[in-house]
Coordinates of C-alpha atoms in Angstrom, one line a residue:
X1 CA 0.0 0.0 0.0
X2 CA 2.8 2.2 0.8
X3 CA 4.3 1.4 -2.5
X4 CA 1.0 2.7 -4.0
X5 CA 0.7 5.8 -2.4
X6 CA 4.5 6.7 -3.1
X7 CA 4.0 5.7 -6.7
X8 CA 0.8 8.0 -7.5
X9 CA 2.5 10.9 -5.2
X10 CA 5.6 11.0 -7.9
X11 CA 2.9 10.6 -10.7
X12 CA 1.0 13.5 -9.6
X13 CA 4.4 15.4 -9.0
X14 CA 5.6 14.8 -12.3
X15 CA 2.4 15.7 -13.5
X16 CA 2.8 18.8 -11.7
X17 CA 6.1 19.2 -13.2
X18 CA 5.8 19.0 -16.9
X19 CA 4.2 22.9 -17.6
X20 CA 6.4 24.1 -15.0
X21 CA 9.2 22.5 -16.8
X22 CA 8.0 23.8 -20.1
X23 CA 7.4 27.2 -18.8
X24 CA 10.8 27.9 -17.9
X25 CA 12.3 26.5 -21.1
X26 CA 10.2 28.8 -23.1
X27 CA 11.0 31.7 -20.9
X28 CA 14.8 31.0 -21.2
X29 CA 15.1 30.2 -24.4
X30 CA 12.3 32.4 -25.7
X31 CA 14.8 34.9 -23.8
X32 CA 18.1 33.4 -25.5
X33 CA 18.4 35.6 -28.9
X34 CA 19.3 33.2 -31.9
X35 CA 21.8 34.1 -34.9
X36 CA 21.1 36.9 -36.5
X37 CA 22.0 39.9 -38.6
X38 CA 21.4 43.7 -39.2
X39 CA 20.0 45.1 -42.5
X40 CA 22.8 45.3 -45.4
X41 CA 23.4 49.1 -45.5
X42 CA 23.9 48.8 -49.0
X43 CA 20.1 47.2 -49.4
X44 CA 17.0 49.3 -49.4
X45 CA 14.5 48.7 -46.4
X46 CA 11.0 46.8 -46.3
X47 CA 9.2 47.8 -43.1
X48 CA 7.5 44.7 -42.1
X49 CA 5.6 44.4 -38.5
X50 CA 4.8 41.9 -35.6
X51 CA 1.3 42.3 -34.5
X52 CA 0.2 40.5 -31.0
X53 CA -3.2 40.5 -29.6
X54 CA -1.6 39.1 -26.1
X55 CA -1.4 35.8 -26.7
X56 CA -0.9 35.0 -30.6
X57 CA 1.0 36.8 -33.2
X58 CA 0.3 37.4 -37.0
X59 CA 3.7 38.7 -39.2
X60 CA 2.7 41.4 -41.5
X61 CA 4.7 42.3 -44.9
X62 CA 4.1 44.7 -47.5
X63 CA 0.8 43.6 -50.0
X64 CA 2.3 44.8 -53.3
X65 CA 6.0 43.3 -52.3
X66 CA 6.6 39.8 -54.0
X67 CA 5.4 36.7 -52.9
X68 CA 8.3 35.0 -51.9
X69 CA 10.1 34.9 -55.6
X70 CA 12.0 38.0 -56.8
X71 CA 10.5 39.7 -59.7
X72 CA 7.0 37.5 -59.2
X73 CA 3.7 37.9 -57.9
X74 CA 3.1 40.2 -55.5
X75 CA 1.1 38.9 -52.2
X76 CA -2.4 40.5 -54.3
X77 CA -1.8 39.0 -57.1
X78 CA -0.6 35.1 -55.3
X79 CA -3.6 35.1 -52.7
X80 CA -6.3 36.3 -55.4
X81 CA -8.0 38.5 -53.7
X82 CA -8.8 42.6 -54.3
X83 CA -8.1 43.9 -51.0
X84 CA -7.9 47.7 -52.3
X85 CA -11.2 48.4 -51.8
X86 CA -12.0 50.1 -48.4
X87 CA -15.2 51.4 -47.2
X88 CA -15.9 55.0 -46.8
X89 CA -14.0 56.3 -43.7
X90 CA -11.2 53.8 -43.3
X91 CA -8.1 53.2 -44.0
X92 CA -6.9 50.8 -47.3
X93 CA -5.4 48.3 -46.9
X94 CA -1.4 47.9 -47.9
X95 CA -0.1 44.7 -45.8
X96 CA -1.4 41.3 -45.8
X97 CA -1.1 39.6 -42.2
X98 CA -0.2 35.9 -41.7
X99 CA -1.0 33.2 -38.6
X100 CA -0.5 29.9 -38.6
X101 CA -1.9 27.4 -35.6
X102 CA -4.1 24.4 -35.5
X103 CA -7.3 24.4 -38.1
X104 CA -10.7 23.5 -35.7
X105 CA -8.7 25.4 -33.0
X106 CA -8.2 28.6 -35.1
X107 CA -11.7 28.8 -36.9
X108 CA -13.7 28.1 -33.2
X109 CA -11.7 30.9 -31.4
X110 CA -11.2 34.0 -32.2
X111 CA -11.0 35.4 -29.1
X112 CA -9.6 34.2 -26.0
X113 CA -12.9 33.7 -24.4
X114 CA -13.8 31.4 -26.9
X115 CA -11.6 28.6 -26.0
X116 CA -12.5 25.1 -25.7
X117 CA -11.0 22.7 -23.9
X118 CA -11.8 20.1 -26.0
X119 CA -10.5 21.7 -28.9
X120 CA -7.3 23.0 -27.0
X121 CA -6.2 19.3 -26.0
X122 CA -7.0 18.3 -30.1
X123 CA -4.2 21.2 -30.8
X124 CA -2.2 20.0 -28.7
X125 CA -1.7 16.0 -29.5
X126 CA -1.5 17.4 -32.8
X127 CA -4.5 15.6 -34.4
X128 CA -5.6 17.9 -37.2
X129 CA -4.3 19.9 -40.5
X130 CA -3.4 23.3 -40.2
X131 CA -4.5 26.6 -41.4
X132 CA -2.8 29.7 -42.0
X133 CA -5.1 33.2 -41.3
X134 CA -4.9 36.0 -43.6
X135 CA -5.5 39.3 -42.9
X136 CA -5.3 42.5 -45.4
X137 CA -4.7 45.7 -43.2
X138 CA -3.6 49.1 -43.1
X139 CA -0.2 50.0 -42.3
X140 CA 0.3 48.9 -38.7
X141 CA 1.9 51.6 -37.2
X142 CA -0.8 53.9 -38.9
X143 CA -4.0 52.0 -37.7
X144 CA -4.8 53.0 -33.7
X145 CA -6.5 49.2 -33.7
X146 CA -2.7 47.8 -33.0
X147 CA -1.9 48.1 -29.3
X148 CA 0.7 45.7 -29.9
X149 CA 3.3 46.0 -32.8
X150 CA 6.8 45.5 -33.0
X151 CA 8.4 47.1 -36.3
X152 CA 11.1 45.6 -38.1
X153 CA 12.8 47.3 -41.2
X154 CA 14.9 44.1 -43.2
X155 CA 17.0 44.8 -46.1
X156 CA 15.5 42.4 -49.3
X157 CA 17.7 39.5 -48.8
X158 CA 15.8 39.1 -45.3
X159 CA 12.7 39.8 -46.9
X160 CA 12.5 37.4 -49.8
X161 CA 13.7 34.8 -47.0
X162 CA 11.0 35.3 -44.6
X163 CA 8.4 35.8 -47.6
X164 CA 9.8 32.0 -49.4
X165 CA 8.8 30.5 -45.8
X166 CA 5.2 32.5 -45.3
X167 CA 4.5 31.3 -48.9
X168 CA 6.0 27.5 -48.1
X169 CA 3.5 27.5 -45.3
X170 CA 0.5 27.4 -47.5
X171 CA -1.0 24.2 -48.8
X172 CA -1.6 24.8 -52.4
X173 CA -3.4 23.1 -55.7
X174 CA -2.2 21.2 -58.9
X175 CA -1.5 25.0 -60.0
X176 CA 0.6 26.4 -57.4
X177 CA -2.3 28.6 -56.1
X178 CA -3.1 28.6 -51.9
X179 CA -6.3 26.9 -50.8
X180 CA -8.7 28.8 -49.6
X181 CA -11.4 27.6 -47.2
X182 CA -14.4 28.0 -48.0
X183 CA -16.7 30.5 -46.1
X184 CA -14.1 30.6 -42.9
X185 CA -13.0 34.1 -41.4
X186 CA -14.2 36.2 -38.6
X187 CA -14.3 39.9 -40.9
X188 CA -14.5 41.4 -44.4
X189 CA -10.8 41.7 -44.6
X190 CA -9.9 38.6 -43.4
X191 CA -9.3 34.7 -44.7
X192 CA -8.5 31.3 -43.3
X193 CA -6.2 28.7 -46.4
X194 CA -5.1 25.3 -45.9
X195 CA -2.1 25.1 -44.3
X196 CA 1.2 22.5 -43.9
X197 CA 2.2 20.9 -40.7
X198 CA 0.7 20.7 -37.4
X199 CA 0.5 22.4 -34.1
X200 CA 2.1 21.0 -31.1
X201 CA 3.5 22.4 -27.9
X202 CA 6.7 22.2 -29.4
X203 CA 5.6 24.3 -32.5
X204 CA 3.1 26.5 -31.8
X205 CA 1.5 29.5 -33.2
X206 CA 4.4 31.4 -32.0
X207 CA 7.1 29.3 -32.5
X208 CA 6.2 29.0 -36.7
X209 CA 6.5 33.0 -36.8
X210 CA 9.5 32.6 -34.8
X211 CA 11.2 30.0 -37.6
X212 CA 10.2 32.2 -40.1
X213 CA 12.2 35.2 -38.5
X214 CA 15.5 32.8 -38.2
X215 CA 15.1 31.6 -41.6
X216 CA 15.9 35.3 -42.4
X217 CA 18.4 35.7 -39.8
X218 CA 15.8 38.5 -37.9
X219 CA 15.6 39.2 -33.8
X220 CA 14.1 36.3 -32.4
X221 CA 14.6 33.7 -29.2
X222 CA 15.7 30.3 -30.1
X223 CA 12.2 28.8 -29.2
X224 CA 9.3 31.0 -29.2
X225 CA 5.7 29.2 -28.0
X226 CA 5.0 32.3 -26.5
X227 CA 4.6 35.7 -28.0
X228 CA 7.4 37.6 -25.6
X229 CA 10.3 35.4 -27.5
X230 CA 9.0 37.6 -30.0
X231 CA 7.5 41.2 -29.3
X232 CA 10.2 42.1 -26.6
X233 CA 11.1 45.3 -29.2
X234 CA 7.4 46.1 -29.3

């Protein structure tokens, strides 16, 4: 009996342990800055923007810049949609922002009060496909709706990287177009595509923009699956 009670008492410790555990890994390594590089002087500069609502963050670049190939389509023309139109009063829109996360998870919550639990713990084991969320937006710095933005200015080397590995992110057809699903987004401006990979606690939301910022050698913590690996300049 004794053996019992010992042996559920460093279960339920253990238990205990595991988000404590992978708390403090994400907070030191989300703190540890990976390899990375200033803009080439020599290069002209693309402002492109990290946009967090508190707890997920979208990466925002330039809608008329190319689509991750030099001298190719520009994000407009790639995601097929006419996103210059604005109603009467606001502002147009010139960047297209990208999430990534699980695909039930991200299309059931758009707000934190909308989670699930049973959609959470899905996420989590990794059981469904992804989806990346699109928004087209104003400027970020110039729309008072962004209480949370952290601006980065690359040189084009840097941006043609992190634009290949947005655009690699997307699931797309037979001709090289991205999926979009079908009647899924929470506003006017905004659009939900089949995505590649899946979520885990290992890569999260956060953690894909994070890759995407090292695969261009840009500011980031070696493992982000929180947003402060990421916005700690914003």
């Amino acid at each position: 009996m004794r053996f019992i009670r010992r042996a559920l008492l460093s279960l339920c410790l253990g238990i205990l342990a595991l988000p404590l555990a992978y708390g403090a890994a994400a907070l030191a390594l989300g703190l540890l800055p990976a390899p990375h590089r200033e803009a080439l002087p020599e290069q002209p500069r693309i402002p492109v923007y990290l946009i967090s609502n508190g707890w997920h963050v979208w990466l925002a670049l330039p809608l008329d810049q190319q689509a991750g190939q030099p001298g190719g389509q520009t994000w407009r023309e790639w995601l097929g949609q006419d996103a210059t139109a604005a109603p009467p009063g606001e502002i147009q829109a010139s960047y297209v922002a990208f999430g990534w996360g699980d695909r039930d998870f991200y299309l059931a919550t758009r707000r934190p009060a909308d989670l699930r639990p049973d959609l959470a713990i899905a996420a989590l084991l990794g059981r469904g496909p992804a989806a990346m969320h699109v928004m087209h937006i104003p400027q970020p710095d110039a729309d008072s709706r962004h209480s949370r933005i952290h601006r980065l200015d690359v040189d084009t080397l840097q941006y043609h990287a992190l634009a290949a590995y947005i655009r690699e992110g997307f699931e797309t057809g037979p001709d090289g177009t991205p999926r979009r699903i079908a009647e899924a987004g929470f506003a006017r401006n905004d659009a939900f595509y089949e995505a590649v990979g899946r979520y885990s606690p290992i890569r999260t939301c956060n953690e894909w923009i994070g890759a995407g910022l090292r695969a261009a050698s840009l500011p980031a913590g070696r493992w982000n699956p929180f947003p402060f690996g990421l916005m700690r300049g914003g």
